[in-house]
């Protein structure tokens, strides 16, 4: 299954809504003439940020009110991911490090994140996948900020975060993974 198909499903299932001229919230629909072009928002914030925001709005079968103001949360999240990678690279460079122990607490956190986010993707619960990735990024930030943390564990956790985030923010994660 392509990850593009579920993303398109959010629009086809009427998840995205907007305010009618009378102030009433209604589903976005071509027949009603109330669709909103994402092109200006993509130009301003980037495709990955808009994609993360749309997926974070909620389950596809429920209505969600579209506001451009709420995009700030997913945008901050993606900026934090960039900052994590940059901080790790400043501290450790690009030399590959292997984790010291296969059964460390950080390894367990990675495996839990993989299982949870994979389940979220399989059940089309993209809003909870984004939330779980935000939670996992806090754990990774703790590793990056801890000078005593094993560089191999930190690197493995960052790579896991990027791999899990890739279906949501493919352009950004591809660039960060290359670094």
XYZ file of C-alpha atoms in Angstrom:
179
model
C 0.000 0.000 0.000
C 1.342 3.395 -0.942
C 1.370 5.996 1.802
C 0.098 8.503 -0.775
C -3.260 6.689 -1.012
C -4.294 7.145 2.653
C -3.241 10.794 2.464
C -5.562 11.333 -0.503
C -8.271 9.469 1.412
C -8.366 12.259 4.003
C -9.611 14.634 1.343
C -11.954 12.126 -0.336
C -13.621 11.123 2.929
C -14.480 14.701 3.819
C -12.222 14.964 6.842
C -11.187 18.510 6.083
C -13.841 21.125 6.818
C -14.090 24.860 6.741
C -16.397 27.636 7.848
C -19.265 28.535 5.550
C -19.916 32.208 4.782
C -22.684 32.040 7.403
C -20.210 30.895 10.095
C -21.270 27.233 10.068
C -18.656 24.450 9.938
C -19.189 22.234 6.915
C -17.372 19.492 5.075
C -15.165 20.574 2.247
C -16.717 19.572 -1.048
C -16.210 20.378 -4.710
C -19.985 20.364 -5.221
C -20.432 22.973 -2.487
C -17.619 25.055 -3.933
C -15.945 25.393 -0.552
C -12.659 23.617 -1.186
C -9.455 25.279 -0.094
C -6.288 25.131 -2.164
C -3.264 24.036 -0.183
C -0.822 25.576 -2.678
C -0.334 28.896 -0.819
C 0.134 27.077 2.481
C 2.604 24.641 0.901
C 4.526 27.556 -0.587
C 4.700 29.254 2.814
C 5.285 26.275 5.135
C 6.522 23.425 2.921
C 4.866 20.252 1.713
C 6.070 18.133 4.643
C 4.685 20.549 7.225
C 1.285 20.699 5.515
C 1.241 16.925 5.144
C 2.068 16.431 8.848
C -0.665 18.915 9.791
C -3.323 17.256 7.634
C -2.452 13.838 9.026
C -2.452 15.202 12.589
C -5.963 16.692 12.285
C -7.706 13.485 13.289
C -9.145 10.267 11.949
C -10.316 10.416 8.317
C -13.883 9.449 9.206
C -14.432 12.389 11.547
C -14.856 16.048 10.734
C -12.099 18.504 11.495
C -12.139 22.263 11.347
C -9.410 23.599 9.071
C -7.470 26.570 10.392
C -4.093 27.709 9.132
C -3.119 28.760 12.676
C -2.929 25.184 13.985
C -0.167 24.256 11.555
C 2.335 25.748 14.017
C 2.416 22.561 16.140
C 3.505 20.154 13.393
C 5.841 22.844 12.059
C 7.575 23.157 15.452
C 7.805 19.366 15.662
C 9.612 19.143 12.320
C 11.958 21.965 13.338
C 12.757 20.029 16.545
C 13.633 16.965 14.466
C 15.997 19.094 12.360
C 17.567 20.509 15.542
C 18.040 16.987 16.974
C 19.923 15.799 13.908
C 22.050 18.939 13.757
C 22.898 18.742 17.475
C 23.896 15.090 17.146
C 26.084 15.817 14.116
C 27.793 18.720 15.912
C 28.582 16.527 18.904
C 29.458 13.247 17.143
C 30.126 13.977 13.478
C 29.146 11.566 10.736
C 31.169 8.588 11.989
C 28.795 5.628 12.348
C 28.509 4.384 15.916
C 26.936 1.072 16.872
C 24.847 0.745 20.026
C 26.830 -0.675 22.952
C 24.096 -3.041 24.172
C 21.243 -4.606 22.191
C 18.893 -4.667 25.190
C 19.317 -1.147 26.559
C 16.394 1.022 27.700
C 16.870 3.159 24.567
C 16.614 0.042 22.381
C 13.382 -0.934 24.129
C 11.988 2.574 23.516
C 12.903 2.263 19.818
C 11.177 -1.092 19.506
C 8.065 0.191 21.251
C 7.989 3.227 18.935
C 8.376 0.995 15.862
C 5.569 -1.305 16.996
C 3.239 1.542 17.957
C 3.723 3.695 14.869
C 3.547 0.667 12.544
C 0.240 -0.312 14.134
C -1.008 3.264 13.734
C -0.119 3.246 10.026
C -1.729 -0.161 9.461
C -4.949 0.994 11.118
C -4.914 4.338 9.230
C -4.620 6.232 12.529
C -2.231 8.819 11.184
C -3.117 11.397 13.830
C -1.955 9.026 16.578
C 1.137 8.058 14.546
C 2.176 11.720 14.465
C 1.465 12.035 18.189
C 3.550 8.935 18.958
C 6.388 10.285 16.819
C 6.271 13.552 18.740
C 6.497 11.567 21.978
C 9.403 9.475 20.660
C 11.192 12.643 19.534
C 11.175 13.835 23.166
C 12.959 10.621 24.144
C 15.491 11.146 21.328
C 15.995 14.758 22.453
C 16.871 13.444 25.903
C 19.516 11.173 24.387
C 20.941 13.963 22.222
C 21.081 16.324 25.192
C 22.767 13.797 27.496
C 26.551 13.961 27.145
C 26.838 10.543 28.846
C 24.437 8.814 26.422
C 25.902 6.152 24.167
C 26.445 7.761 20.723
C 25.447 4.486 19.061
C 22.130 4.399 20.912
C 21.520 8.041 20.082
C 22.338 7.504 16.390
C 20.129 4.397 16.209
C 17.262 6.297 17.835
C 17.624 9.229 15.417
C 17.675 6.867 12.429
C 14.572 5.113 13.775
C 12.794 8.446 14.214
C 13.666 9.448 10.651
C 12.539 6.093 9.244
C 9.206 6.236 11.080
C 8.687 9.877 10.117
C 9.485 9.261 6.442
C 5.898 8.461 5.288
C 4.720 11.710 6.896
C 7.589 14.042 5.953
C 9.469 12.327 3.109
C 11.380 15.335 1.785
C 12.744 16.406 5.147
C 13.628 12.915 6.352
C 15.415 12.086 3.113
C 17.562 15.200 3.451
C 18.309 14.544 7.134
C 19.095 10.883 6.505
C 21.658 11.855 3.868
C 23.438 14.008 6.453
